[in-house]
Coordinates of C-alpha atoms in Angstrom, one line a residue:
X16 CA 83.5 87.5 258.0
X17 CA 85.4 86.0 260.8
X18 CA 84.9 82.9 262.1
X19 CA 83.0 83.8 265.0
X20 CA 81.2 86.0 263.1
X21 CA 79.8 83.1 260.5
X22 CA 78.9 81.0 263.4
X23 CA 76.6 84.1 264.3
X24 CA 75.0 84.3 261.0
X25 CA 74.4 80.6 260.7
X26 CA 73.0 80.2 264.0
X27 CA 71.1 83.8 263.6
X28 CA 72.6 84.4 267.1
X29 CA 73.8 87.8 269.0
X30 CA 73.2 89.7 265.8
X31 CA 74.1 92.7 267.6
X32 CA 77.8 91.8 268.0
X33 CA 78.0 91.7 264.2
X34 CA 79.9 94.3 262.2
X35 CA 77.8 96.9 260.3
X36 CA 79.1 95.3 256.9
X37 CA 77.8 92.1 258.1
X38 CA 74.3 93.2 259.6
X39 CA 72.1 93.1 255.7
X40 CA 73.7 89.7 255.4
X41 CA 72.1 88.5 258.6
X42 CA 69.0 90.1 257.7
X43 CA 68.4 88.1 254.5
X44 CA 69.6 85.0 256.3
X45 CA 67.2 85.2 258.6
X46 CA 64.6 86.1 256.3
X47 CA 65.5 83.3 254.1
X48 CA 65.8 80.5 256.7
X49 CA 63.5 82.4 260.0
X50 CA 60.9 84.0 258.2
X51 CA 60.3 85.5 261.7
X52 CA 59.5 82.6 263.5
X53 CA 61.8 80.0 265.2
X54 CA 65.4 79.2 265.6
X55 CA 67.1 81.3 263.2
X56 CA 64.5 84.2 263.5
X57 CA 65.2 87.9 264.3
X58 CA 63.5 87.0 267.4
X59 CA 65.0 86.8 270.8
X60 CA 65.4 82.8 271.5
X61 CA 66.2 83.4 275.1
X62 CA 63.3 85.8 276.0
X63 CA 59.9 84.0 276.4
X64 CA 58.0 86.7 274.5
X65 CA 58.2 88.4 271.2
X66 CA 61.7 89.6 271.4
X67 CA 62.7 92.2 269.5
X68 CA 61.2 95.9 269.1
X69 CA 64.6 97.0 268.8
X70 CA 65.9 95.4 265.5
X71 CA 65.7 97.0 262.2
X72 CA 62.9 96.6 259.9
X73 CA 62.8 93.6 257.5
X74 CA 64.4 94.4 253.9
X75 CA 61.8 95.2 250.9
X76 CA 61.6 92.4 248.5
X77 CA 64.3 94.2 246.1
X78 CA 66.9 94.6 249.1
X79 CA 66.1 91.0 250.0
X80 CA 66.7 89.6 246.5
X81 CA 70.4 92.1 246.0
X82 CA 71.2 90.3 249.0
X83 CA 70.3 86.8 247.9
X84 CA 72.8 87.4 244.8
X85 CA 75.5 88.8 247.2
X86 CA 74.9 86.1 249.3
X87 CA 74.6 83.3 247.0
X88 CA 74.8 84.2 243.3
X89 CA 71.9 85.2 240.6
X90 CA 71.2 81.5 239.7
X91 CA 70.3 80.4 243.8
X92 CA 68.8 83.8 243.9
X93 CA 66.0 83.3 241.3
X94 CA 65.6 79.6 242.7
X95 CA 65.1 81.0 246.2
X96 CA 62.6 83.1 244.4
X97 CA 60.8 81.1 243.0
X98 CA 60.6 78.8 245.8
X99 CA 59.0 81.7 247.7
X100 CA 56.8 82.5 245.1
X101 CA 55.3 78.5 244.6
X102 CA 55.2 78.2 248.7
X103 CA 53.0 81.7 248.2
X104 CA 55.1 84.8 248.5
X105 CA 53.3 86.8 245.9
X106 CA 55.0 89.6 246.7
X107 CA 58.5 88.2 244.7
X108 CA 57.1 87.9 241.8
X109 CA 58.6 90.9 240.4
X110 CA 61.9 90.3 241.2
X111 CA 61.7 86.9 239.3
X112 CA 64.3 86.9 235.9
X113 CA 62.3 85.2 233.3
X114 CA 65.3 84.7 231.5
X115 CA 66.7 83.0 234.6
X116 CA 64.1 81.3 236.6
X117 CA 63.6 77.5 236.9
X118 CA 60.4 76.6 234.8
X119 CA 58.0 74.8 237.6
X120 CA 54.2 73.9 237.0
X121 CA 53.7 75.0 240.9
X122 CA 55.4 78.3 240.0
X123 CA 53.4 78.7 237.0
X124 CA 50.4 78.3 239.3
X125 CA 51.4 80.8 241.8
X126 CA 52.1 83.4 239.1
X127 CA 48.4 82.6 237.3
X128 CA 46.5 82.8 240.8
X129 CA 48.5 85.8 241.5
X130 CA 48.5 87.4 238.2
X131 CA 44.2 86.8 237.6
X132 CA 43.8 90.0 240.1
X133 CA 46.0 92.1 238.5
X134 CA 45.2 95.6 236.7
X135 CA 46.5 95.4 232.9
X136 CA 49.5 97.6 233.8
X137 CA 51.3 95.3 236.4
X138 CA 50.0 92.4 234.8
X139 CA 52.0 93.4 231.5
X140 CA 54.9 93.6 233.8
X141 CA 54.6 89.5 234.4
X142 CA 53.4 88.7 230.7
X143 CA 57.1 87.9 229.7
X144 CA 57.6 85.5 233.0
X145 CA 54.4 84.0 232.2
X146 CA 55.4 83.6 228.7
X147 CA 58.7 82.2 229.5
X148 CA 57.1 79.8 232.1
X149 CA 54.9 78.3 229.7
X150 CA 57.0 78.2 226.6
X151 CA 59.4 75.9 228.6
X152 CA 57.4 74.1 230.5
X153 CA 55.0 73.5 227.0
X154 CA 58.0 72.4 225.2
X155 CA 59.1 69.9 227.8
X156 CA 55.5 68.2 227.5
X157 CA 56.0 68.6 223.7
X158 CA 59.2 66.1 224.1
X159 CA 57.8 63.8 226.3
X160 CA 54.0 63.2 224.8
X161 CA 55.6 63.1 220.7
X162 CA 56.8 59.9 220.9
X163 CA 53.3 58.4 221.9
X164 CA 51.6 60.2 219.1
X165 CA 54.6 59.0 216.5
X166 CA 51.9 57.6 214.1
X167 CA 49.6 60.6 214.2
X168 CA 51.5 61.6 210.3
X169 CA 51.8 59.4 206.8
X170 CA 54.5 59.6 204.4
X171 CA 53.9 62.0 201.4
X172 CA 56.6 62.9 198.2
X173 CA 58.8 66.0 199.2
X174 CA 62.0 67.8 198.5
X175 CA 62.9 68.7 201.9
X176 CA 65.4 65.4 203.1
X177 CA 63.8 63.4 206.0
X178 CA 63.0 60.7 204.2
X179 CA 64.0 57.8 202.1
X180 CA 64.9 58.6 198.5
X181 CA 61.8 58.0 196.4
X182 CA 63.3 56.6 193.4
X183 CA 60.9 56.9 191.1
X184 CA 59.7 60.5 191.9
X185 CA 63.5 61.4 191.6
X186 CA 63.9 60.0 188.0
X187 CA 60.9 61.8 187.0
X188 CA 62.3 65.5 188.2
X189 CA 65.6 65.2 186.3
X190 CA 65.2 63.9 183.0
X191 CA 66.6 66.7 182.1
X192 CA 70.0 65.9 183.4
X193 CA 69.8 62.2 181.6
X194 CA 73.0 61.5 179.3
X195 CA 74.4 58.6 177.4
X196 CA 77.4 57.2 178.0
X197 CA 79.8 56.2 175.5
X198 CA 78.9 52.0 176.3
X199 CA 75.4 53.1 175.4
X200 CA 73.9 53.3 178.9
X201 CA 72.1 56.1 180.2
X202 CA 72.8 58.2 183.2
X203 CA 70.6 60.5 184.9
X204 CA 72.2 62.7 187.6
X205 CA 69.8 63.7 190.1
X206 CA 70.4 67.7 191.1
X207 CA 67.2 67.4 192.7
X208 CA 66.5 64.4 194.7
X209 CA 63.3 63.8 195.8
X210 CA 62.4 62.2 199.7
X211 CA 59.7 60.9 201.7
X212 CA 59.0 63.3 204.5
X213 CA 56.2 63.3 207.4
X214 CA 53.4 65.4 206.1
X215 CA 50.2 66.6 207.3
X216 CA 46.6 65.1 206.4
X217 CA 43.8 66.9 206.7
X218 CA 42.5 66.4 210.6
X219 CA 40.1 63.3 210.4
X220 CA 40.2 62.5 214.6
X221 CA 38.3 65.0 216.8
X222 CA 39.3 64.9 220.8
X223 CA 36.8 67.0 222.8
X224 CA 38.6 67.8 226.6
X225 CA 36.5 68.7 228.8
X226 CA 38.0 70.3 231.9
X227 CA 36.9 70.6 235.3
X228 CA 38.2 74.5 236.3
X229 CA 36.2 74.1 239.6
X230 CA 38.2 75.7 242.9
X231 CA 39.7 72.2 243.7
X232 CA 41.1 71.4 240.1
X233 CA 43.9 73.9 239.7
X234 CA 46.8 71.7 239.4
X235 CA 44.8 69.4 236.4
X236 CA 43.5 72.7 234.9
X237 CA 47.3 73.5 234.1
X238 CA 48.5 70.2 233.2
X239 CA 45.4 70.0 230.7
X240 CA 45.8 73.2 229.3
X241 CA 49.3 72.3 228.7
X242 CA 48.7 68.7 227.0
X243 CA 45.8 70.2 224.9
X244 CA 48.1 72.6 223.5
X245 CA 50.6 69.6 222.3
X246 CA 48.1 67.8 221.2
X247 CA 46.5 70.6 219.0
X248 CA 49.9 70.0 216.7
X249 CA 49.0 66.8 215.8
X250 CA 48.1 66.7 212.5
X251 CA 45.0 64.3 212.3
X252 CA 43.6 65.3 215.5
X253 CA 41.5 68.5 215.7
X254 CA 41.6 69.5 219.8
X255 CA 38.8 71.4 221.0
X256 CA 39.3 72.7 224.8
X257 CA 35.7 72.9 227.0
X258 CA 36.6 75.0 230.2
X259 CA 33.5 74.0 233.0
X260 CA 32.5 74.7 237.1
X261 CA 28.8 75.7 236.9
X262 CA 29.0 77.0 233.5
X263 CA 31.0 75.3 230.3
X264 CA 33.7 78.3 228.5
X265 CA 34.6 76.9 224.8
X266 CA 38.0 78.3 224.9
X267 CA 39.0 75.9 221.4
X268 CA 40.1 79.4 220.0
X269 CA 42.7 79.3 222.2
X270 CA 44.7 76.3 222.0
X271 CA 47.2 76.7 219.6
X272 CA 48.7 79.0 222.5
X273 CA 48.9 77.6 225.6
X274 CA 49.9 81.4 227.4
X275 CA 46.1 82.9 226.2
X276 CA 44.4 79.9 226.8
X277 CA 45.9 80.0 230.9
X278 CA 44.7 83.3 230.9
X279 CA 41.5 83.2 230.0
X280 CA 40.9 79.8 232.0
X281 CA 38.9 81.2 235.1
X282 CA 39.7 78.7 238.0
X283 CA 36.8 78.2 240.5
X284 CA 33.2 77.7 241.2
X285 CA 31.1 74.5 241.5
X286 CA 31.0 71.4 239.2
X287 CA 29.3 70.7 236.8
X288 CA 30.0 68.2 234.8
X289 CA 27.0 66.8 233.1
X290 CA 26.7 70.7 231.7
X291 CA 30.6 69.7 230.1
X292 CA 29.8 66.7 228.5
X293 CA 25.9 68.3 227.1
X294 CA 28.4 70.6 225.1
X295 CA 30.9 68.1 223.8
X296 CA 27.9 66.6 222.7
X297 CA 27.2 69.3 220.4
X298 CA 30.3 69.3 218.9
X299 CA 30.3 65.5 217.7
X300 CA 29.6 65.3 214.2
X301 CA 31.5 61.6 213.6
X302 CA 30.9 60.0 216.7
X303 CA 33.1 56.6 215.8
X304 CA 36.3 59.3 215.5
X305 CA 35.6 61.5 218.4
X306 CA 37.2 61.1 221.4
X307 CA 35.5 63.1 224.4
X308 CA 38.1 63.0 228.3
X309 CA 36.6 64.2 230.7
X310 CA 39.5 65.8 233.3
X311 CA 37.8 66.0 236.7
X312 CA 37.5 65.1 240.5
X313 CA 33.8 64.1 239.8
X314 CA 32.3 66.0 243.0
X315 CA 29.4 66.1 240.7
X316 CA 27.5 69.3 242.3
X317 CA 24.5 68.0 240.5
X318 CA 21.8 65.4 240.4
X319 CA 24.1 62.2 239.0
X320 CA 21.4 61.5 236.7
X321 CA 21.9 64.1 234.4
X322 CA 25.5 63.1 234.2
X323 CA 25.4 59.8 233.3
X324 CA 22.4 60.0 231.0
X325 CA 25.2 62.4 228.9
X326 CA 27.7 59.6 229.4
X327 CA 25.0 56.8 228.3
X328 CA 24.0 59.0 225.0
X329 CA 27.8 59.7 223.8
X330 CA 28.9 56.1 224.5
X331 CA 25.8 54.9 222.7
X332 CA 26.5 57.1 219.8
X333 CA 29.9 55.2 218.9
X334 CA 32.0 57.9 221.0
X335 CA 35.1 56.8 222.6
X336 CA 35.1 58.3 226.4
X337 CA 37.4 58.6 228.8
X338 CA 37.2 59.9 232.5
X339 CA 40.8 61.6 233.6
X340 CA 40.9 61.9 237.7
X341 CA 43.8 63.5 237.6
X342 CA 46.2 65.1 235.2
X343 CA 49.7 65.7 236.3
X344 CA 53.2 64.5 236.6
X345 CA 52.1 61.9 239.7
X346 CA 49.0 60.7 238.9
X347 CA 47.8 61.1 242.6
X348 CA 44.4 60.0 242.1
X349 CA 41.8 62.7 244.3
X350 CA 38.5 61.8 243.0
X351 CA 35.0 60.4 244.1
X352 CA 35.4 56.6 243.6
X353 CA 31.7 56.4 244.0
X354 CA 30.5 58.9 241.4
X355 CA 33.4 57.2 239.6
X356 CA 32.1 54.1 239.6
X357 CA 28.8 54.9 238.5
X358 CA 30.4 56.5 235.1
X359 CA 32.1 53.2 234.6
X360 CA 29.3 51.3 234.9
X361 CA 27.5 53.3 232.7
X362 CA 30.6 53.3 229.9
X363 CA 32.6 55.5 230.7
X364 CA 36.4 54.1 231.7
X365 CA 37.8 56.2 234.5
X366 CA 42.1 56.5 235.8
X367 CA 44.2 58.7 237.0
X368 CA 46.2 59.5 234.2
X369 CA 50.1 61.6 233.6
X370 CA 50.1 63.9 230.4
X371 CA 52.3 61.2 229.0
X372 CA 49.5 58.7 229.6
X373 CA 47.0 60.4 228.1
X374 CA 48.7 61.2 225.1
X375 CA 49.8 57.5 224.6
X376 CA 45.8 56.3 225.1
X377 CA 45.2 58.6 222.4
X378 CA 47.6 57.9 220.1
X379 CA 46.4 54.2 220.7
X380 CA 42.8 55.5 219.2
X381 CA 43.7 57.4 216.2
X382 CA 46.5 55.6 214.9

């Protein structure tokens, strides 16, 4: 455009003396920068009312995003896309490349709130953005949180290199290649080395999260879904997942895949967390290698008594316990000090803890 004509669309001023080629760029302009209201709107600035009644309609979300990639490119096209669709432009959604998008926990969120009143048919539609969303963002965790759990595998015999050459194991496996040389000595020549690798055990550490899904935990609810997938590949840690509000979902069946266990987490409700911890109770069976945390705000919508007579009976038992009050990549704490201070005093620690946090305080406990 000429130069007064890019002064027009940056000031989103006398649109009306633009060119007709120039008219759908100043339409998503001001719909990415206006959004109707303000300087830069499709509103009249110099009129005290509304302005406007005369202007075209606003593009469709598909025009608007053709535009964005004229405009700007694919790659700022999906990021202003998915910034509308984290500040709560649901509507966008669909126009979101999975292969292309930024991986964001806040996206992730929108997409989940927006996807949980769905019919199966459009919700299918978003399955491969959710998928996408969650693979990378779980894999990112994965990254971060293995170096705290380093210890979670011993050293076993294998054949796979990793490891240090174990001598022995290796003179054993090719005797068959041994030969004596002319001085006398004998040689062995190892076609099949043998090496220490990393290797599973079977699962002797049990950590019981239990997960406040209530309406104001939506943020922790991802994170901890996240983090209790990583954890679930640790090989001497068995991960069990309690989803509570006013009623506790055991959604342990789903952990090994952190895309069905955000599905079937229902985010909402009341707390109660006493009802949480009555469960993991239940699931204790070697109380000196359990580990119950407790992710929650602790707006206990119950009588507190109830809830610290279930922290009283798993601490007494020999568990370890933890109270998370928050989960996240800040660590913003939002939580009742009060109620919080109670559970402490009754022997149950409580912090606001990062993924990367938690991971480390258990990798503390079972290595």
């Amino acid at each position: 455009p000429a130069p007064a004509d890019r002064w027009r669309l940056l000031l989103g001023r006398r649109a009306d003396r633009l060119p007709p080629s120039a008219a759908p760029l100043a339409t998503a302009l001001d719909e990415l920068y206006g959004s109707g209201r303000g300087e830069g709107s499709r509103g009249d600035l110099t009129g005290p009312g509304t302005g406007g009644g005369r202007q075209a309609p606003y593009p469709g979300v598909r025009e608007w995003s053709e535009e964005l990639a004229a405009l700007f490119g694919p790659g700022i096209r999906e990021e202003v896309l998915a910034t509308a669709a984290a500040s709560g432009r649901g509507d966008v959604l669909a126009e979101l490349d999975a292969d292309s998008v930024r991986p964001s926990v806040d996206l992730l969120r929108t997409v989940l709130r927006h996807a949980g009143g769905l019919p199966e048919a459009r919700l299918a539609a978003l399955r491969p953005l959710v998928r996408r969303l969650v693979d990378a963002l779980t894999r990112q965790l994965a990254t971060r949180l293995r170096p705290a759990l380093h210890g979670a595998a011993l050293p076993r015999p294998g054949r796979r290199p990793g490891g240090g050459l174990d001598l022995p194991r290796t003179l054993r496996a090719n005797l068959a290649t041994a030969r004596r040389a002319p001085d006398g000595t004998v040689r062995v020549i190892p076609e099949h080395p043998v090496f220490r690798t990393r290797g599973r055990r079977a699962a002797d550490w049990r950590l019981i999260l239990v997960t406040d899904v209530s309406g104001s935990m939506e943020a922790s609810t991802v994170w901890a879904a996240l983090t209790a997938s990583v954890l679930a590949g640790v090989p001497t840690l068995s991960t069990h997942f309690l989803a509570f509000s006013t009623e506790v979902v055991d959604l342990t069946g789903h952990v090994d895949d952190p895309l069905s266990l955000l599905l079937e987490v229902s985010v909402g409700g009341g707390t109660h967390i006493a009802a949480g911890l009555r469960h993991a109770r239940e699931l204790v069976t070697v109380p000196s290698r359990t580990l119950v945390v407790v992710v929650s705000d602790f707006e206990e919508g119950y009588p507190l008594g109830g809830l610290l007579a279930e922290v009283r009976a798993l601490v007494s038992a020999g568990c370890h316990v933890l109270g998370c009050a928050s989960l996240d990549d800040t660590g913003r704490p939002r939580y009742s000090t009060g109620v919080a201070g109670r559970l402490v005093a009754a022997g149950m620690p409580v912090a606001a803890l990062s993924p990367l946090e938690l991971a480390r305080w258990v990798g503390e406990k079972i290595t």
